PDB file of C-alpha atoms in Angstrom:
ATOM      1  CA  UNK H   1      29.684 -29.965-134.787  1.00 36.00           C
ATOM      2  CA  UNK H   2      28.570 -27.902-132.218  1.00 37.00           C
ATOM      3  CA  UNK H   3      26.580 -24.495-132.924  1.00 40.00           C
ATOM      4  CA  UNK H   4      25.959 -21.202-130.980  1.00 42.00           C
ATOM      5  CA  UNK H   5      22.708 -21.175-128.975  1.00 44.00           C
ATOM      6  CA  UNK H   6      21.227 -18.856-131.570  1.00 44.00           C
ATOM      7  CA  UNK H   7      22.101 -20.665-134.637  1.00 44.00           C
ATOM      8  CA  UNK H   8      18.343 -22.499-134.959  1.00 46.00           C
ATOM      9  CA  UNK H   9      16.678 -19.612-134.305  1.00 48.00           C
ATOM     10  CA  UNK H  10      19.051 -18.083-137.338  1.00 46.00           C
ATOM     11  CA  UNK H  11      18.532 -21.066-139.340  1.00 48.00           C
ATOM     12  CA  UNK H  12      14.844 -20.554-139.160  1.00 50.00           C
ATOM     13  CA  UNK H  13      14.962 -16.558-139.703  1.00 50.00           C
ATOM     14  CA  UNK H  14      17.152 -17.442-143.280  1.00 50.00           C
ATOM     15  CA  UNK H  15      13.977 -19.838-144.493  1.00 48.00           C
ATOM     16  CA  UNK H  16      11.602 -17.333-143.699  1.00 51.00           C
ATOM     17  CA  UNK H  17      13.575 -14.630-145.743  1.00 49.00           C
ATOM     18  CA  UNK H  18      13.945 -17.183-148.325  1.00 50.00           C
ATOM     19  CA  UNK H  19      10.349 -18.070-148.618  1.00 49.00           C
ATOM     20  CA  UNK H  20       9.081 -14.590-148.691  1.00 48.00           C
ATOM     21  CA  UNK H  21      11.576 -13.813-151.332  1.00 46.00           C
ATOM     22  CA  UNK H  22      10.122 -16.923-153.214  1.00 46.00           C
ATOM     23  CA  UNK H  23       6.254 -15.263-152.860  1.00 47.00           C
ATOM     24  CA  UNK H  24       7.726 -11.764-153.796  1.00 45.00           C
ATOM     25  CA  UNK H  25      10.069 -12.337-156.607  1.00 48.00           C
ATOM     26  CA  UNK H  26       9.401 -11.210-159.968  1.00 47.00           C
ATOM     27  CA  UNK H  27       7.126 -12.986-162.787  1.00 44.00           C
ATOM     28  CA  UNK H  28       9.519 -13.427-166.108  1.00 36.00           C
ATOM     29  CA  UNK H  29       7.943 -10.384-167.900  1.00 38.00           C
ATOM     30  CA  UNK H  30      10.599  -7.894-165.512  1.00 47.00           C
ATOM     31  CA  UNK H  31      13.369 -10.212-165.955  1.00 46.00           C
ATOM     32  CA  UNK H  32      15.181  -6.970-167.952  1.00 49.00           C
ATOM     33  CA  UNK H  33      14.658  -5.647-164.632  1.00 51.00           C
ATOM     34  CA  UNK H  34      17.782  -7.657-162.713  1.00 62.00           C
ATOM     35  CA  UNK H  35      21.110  -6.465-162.322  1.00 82.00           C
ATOM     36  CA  UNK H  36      24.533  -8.565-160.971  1.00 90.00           C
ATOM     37  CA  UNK H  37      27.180  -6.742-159.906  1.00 93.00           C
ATOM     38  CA  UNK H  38      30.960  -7.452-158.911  1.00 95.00           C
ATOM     39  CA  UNK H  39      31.474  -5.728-155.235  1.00 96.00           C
ATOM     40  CA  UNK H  40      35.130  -4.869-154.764  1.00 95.00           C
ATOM     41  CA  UNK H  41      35.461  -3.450-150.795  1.00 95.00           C
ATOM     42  CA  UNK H  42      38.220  -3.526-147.981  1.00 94.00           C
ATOM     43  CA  UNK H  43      37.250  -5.287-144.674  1.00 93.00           C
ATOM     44  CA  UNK H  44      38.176  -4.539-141.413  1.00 94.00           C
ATOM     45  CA  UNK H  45      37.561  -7.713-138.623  1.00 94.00           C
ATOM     46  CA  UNK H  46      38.436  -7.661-135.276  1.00 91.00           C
ATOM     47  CA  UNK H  47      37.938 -10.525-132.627  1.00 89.00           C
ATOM     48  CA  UNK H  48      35.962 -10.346-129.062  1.00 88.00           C
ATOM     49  CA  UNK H  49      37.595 -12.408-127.298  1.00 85.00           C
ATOM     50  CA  UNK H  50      35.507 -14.000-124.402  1.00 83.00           C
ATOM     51  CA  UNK H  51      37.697 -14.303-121.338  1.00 79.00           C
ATOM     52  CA  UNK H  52      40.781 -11.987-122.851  1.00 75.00           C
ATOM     53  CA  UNK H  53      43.999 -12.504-120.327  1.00 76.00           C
ATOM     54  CA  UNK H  54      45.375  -9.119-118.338  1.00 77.00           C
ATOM     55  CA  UNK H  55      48.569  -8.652-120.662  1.00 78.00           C
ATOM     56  CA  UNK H  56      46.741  -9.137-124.207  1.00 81.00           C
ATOM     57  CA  UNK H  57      46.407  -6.302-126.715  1.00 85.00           C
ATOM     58  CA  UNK H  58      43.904  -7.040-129.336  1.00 86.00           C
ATOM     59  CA  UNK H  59      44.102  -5.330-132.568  1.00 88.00           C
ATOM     60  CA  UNK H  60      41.813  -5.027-135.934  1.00 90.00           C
ATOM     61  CA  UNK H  61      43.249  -6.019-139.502  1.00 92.00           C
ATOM     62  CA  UNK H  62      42.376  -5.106-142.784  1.00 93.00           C
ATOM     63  CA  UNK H  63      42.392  -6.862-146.497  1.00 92.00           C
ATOM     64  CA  UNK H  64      40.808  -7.226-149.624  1.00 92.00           C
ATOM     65  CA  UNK H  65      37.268  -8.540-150.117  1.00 92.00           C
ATOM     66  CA  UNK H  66      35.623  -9.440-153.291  1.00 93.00           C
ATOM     67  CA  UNK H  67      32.234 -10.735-154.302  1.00 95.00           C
ATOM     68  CA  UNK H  68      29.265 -11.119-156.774  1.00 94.00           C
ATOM     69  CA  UNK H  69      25.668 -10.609-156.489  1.00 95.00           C
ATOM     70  CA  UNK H  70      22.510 -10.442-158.142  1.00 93.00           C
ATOM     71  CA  UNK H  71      19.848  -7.332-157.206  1.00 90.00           C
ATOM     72  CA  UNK H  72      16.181  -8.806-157.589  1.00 88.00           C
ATOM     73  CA  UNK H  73      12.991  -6.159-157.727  1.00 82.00           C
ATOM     74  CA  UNK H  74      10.589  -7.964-155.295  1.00 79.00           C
ATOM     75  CA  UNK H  75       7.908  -6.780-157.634  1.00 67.00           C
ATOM     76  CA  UNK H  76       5.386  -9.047-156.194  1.00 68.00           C
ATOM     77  CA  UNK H  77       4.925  -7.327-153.327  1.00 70.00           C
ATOM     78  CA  UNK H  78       1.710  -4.636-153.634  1.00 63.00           C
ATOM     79  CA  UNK H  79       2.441  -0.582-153.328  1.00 67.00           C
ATOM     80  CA  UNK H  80       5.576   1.332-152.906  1.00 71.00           C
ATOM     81  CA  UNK H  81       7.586  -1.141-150.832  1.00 72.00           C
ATOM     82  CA  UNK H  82       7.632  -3.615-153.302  1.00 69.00           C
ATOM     83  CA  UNK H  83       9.062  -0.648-156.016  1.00 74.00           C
ATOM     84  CA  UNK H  84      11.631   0.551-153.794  1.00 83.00           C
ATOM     85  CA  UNK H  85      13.035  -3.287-151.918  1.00 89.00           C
ATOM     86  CA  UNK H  86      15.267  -5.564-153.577  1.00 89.00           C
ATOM     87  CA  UNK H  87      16.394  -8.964-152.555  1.00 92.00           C
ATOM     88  CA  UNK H  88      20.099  -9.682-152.999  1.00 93.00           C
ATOM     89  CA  UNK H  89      21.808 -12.675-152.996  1.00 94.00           C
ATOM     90  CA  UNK H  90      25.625 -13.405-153.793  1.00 94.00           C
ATOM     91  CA  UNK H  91      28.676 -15.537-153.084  1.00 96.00           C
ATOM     92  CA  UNK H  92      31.667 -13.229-151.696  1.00 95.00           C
ATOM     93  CA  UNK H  93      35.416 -14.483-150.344  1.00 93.00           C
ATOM     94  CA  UNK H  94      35.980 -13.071-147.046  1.00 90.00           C
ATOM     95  CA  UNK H  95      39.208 -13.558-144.280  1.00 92.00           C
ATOM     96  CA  UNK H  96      38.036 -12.950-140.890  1.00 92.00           C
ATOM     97  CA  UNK H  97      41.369 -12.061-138.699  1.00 91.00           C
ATOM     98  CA  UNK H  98      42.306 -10.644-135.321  1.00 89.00           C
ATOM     99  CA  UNK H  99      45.819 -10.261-133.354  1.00 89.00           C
ATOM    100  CA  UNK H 100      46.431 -10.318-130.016  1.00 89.00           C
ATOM    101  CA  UNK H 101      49.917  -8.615-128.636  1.00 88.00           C
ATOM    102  CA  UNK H 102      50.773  -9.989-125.447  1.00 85.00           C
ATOM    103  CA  UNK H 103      53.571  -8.049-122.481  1.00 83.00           C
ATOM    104  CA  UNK H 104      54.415 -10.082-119.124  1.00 79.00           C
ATOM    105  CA  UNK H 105      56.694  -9.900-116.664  1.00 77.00           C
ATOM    106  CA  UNK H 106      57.997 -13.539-115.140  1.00 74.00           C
ATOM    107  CA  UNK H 107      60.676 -13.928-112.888  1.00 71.00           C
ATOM    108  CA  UNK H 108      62.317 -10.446-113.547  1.00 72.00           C
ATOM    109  CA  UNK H 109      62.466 -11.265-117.689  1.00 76.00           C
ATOM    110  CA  UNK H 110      59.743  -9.552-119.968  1.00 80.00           C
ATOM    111  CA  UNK H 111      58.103 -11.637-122.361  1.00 80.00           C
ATOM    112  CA  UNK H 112      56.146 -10.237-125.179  1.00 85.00           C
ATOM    113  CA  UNK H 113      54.843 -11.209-128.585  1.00 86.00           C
ATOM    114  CA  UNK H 114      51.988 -11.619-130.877  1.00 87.00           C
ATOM    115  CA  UNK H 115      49.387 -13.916-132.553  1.00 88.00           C
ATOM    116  CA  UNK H 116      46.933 -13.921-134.901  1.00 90.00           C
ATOM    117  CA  UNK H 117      44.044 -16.011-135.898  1.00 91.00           C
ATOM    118  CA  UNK H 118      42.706 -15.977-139.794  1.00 93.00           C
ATOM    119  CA  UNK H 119      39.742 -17.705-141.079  1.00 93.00           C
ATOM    120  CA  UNK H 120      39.229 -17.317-144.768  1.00 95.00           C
ATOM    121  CA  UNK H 121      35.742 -18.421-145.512  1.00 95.00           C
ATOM    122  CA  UNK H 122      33.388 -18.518-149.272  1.00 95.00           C
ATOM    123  CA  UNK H 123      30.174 -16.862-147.954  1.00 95.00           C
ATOM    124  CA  UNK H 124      26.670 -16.439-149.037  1.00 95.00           C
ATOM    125  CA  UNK H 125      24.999 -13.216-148.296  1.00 95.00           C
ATOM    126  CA  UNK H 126      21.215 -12.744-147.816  1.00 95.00           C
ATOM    127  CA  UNK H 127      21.147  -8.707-148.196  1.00 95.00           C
ATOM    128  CA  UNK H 128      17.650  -6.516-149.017  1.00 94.00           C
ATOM    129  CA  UNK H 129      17.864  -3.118-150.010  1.00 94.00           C
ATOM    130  CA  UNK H 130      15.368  -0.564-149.258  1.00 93.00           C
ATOM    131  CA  UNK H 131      15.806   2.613-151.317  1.00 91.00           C
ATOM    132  CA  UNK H 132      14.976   5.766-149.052  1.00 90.00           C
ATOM    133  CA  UNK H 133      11.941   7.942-150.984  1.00 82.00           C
ATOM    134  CA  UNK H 134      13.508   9.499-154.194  1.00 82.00           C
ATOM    135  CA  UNK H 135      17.274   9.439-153.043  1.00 86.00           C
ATOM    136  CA  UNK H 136      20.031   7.276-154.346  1.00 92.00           C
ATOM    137  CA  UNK H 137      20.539   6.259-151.199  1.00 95.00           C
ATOM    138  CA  UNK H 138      19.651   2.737-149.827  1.00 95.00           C
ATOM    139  CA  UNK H 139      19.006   0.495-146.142  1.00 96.00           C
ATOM    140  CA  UNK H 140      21.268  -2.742-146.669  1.00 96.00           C
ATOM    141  CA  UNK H 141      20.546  -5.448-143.666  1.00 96.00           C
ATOM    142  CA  UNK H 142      20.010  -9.351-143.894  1.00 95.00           C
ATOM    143  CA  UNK H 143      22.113 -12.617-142.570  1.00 96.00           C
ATOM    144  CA  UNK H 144      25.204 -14.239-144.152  1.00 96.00           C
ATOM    145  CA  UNK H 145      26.032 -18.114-143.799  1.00 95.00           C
ATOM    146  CA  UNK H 146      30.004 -18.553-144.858  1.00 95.00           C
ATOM    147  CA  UNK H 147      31.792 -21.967-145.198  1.00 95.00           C
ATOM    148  CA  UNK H 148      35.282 -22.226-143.684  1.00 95.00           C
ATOM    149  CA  UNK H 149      37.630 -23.219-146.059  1.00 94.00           C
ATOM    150  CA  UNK H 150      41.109 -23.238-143.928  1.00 94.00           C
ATOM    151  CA  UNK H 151      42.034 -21.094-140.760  1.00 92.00           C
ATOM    152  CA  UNK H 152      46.053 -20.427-139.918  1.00 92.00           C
ATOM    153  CA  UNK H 153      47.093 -19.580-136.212  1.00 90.00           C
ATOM    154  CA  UNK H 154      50.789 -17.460-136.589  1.00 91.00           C
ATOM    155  CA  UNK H 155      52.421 -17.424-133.649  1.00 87.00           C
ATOM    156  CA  UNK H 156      55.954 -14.847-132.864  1.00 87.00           C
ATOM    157  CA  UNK H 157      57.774 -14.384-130.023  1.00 83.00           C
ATOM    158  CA  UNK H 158      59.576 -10.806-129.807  1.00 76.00           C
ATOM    159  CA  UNK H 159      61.532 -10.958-126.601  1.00 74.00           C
ATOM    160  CA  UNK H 160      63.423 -12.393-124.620  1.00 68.00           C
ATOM    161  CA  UNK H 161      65.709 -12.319-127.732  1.00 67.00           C
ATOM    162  CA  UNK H 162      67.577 -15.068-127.701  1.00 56.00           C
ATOM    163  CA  UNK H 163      64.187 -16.999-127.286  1.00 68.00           C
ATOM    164  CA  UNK H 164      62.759 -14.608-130.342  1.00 73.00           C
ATOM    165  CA  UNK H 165      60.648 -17.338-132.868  1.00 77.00           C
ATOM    166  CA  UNK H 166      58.157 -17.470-135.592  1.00 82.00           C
ATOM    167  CA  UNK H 167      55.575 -20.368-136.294  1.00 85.00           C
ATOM    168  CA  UNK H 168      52.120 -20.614-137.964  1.00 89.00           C
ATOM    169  CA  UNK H 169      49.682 -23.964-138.336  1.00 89.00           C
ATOM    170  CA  UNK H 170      46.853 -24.755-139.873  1.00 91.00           C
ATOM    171  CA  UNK H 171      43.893 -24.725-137.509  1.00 88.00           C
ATOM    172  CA  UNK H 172      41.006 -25.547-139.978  1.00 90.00           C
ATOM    173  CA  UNK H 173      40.549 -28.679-137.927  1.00 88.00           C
ATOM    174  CA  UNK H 174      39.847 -26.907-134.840  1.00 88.00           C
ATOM    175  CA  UNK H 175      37.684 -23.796-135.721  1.00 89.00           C
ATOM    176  CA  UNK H 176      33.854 -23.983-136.689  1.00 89.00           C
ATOM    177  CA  UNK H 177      33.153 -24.733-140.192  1.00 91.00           C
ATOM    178  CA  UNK H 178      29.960 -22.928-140.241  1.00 92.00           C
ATOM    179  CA  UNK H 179      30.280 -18.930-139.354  1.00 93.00           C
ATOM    180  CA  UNK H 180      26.368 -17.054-139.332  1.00 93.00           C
ATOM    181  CA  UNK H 181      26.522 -13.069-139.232  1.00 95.00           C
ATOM    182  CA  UNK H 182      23.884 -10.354-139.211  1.00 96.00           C
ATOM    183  CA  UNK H 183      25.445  -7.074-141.367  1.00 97.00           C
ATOM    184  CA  UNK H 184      23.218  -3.762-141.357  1.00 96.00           C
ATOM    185  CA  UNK H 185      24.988  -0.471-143.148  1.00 97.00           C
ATOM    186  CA  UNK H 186      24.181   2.117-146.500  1.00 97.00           C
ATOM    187  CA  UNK H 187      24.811   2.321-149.923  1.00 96.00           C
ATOM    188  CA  UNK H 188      24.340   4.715-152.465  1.00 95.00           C
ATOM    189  CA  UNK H 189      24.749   5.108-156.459  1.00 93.00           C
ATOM    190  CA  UNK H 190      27.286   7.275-157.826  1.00 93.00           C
ATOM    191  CA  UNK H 191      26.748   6.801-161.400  1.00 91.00           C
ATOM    192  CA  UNK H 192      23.841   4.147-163.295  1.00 88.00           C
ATOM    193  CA  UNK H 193      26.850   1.467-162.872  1.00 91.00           C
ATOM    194  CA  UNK H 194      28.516   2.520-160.027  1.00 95.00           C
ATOM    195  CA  UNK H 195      27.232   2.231-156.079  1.00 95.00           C
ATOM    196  CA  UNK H 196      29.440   2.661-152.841  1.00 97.00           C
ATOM    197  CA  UNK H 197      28.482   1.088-149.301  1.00 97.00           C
ATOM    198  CA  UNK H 198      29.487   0.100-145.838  1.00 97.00           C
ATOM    199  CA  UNK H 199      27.918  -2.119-143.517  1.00 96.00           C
ATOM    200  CA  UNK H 200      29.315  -3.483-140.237  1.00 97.00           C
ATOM    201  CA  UNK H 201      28.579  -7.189-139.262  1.00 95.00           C
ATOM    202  CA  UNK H 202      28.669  -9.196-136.345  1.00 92.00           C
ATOM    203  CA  UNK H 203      28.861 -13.053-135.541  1.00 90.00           C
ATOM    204  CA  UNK H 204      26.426 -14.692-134.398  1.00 87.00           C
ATOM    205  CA  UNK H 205      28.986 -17.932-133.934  1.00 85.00           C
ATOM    206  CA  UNK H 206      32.136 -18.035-131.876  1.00 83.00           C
ATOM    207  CA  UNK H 207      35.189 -19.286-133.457  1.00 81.00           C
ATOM    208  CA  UNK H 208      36.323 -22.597-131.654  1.00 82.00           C
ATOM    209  CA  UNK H 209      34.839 -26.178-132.266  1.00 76.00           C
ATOM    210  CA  UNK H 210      33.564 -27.823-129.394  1.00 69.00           C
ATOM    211  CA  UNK H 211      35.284 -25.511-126.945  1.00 56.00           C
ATOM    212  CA  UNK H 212      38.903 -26.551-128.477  1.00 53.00           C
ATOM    213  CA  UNK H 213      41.486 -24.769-126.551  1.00 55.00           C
ATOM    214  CA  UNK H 214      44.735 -25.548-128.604  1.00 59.00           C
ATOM    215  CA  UNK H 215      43.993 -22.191-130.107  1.00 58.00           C
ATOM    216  CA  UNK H 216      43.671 -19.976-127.998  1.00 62.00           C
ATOM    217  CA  UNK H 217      42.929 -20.353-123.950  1.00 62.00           C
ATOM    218  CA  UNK H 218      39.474 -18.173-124.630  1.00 76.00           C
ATOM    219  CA  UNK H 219      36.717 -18.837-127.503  1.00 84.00           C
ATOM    220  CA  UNK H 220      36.247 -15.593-129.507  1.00 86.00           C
ATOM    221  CA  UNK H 221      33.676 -13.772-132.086  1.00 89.00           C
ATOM    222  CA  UNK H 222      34.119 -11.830-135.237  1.00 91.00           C
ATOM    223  CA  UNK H 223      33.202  -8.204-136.094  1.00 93.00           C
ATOM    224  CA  UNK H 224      33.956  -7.210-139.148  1.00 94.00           C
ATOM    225  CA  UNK H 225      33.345  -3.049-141.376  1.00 96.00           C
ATOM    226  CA  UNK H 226      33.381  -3.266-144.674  1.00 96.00           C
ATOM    227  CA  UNK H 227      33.613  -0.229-147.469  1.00 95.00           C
ATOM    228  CA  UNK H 228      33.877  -0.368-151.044  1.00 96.00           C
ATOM    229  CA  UNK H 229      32.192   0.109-154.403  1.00 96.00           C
ATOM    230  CA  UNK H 230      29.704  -2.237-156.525  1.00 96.00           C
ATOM    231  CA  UNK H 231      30.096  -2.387-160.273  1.00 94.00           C
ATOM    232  CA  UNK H 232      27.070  -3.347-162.108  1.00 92.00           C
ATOM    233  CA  UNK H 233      27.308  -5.309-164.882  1.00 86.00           C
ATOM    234  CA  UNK H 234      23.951  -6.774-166.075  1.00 73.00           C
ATOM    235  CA  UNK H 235      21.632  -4.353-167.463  1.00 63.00           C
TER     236      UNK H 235
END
């Protein structure tokens, strides 16, 4: 498997967070003090493409997201900061997807079309939250690490139309299994079980495996906005 540049340098960043949430966790005694929540949120990804071709047309799409986290007080940590930042983990399903339209002329015909690329992945973010002073407002920023688990490549022709076709295949094989992001955005709470946020994310990873082309003549990386609502459950 072959990894982006940056992915060690991510790798080690993740530990780091991990270890200092294992220092600032807190003892048993404030255990009433931790929360998990279902998030329910629409995403929006889009695809850079690296080397895009003159006639292509890329697009964003949108679809459901769900996930499920815990909110831990990182009481250990001395003064305000430790009263106001929480550490929190989940597991969320997420589908990465972009479309290209394509237009050319050849030979005097036109041909034109569309494809798109999804990637539907079981993720594990690594959020903190910093409340701001006294508001119900909150800073959300950390890493997420997602596992592929099976990317489709759907492929339609529009014209000429006699030649007009539709075909999709599984392309798990040749996209990356592991996809790294950094997400930054806001949330705030509504009601005592009720937050909203939005955070936009980028990848740190491009999409192909070892520079396979049978995708797509260009490697590509995910962005991806996300807005919903978090329902807590657990206190």
């Amino acid at each position: 498997m072959v990894f982006s540049p940056r992915f060690p340098r991510l790798i080690g960043s993740i530990l780091l967070v991990c270890a200092f949430v294992l220092l600032a966790a807190p003892r048993a005694g404030h255990a009433q003090s931790l929360d998990w929540g279902v998030r329910l949120s629409a995403q929006v990804s889009t695809f850079d493409f690296e080397e895009p071709l003159p006639f292509w047309s890329t697009s964003s799409r949108a679809f459901p997201a769900v996930a499920v986290d815990v909110r831990l007080p990182l009481s250990g940590i001395e003064g305000p900061l430790g009263r106001r930042l929480r550490f929190t983990p989940g597991l969320r399903y997420v589908r990465l997807s972009g479309q290209v339209d394509f237009e050319t002329a050849l030979g005097g015909q036109v041909f034109a079309g569309l494809f798109t690329i999804d990637q539907h992945y079981l993720a594990v973010p690594l959020m903190l939250e910093l409340a701001i002073g006294t508001l119900p407002v909150y800073v959300i920023a950390g890493p997420e690490v997602a596992i592929l688990v099976k990317a489709e490549r759907t492929s339609k022709t529009t014209s000429p139309e006699a030649d007009r076709s539709s075909d999709t295949r599984n392309i798990t094989g040749d996209v990356r299994r592991l996809h790294t992001a950094l997400y930054g955005g806001l949330g705030g709470r509504l009601t005592s079980r009720i937050d909203v946020f939005a955070r936009y994310g980028f990848g740190l990873s491009t999409g192909l495996r070892g520079g396979e082309q049978t995708v797509s003549v260009t490697d590509w990386s995910a962005e991806e906005v996300e807005f919903g609502i978090r329902i807590d459950f657990g206190r």
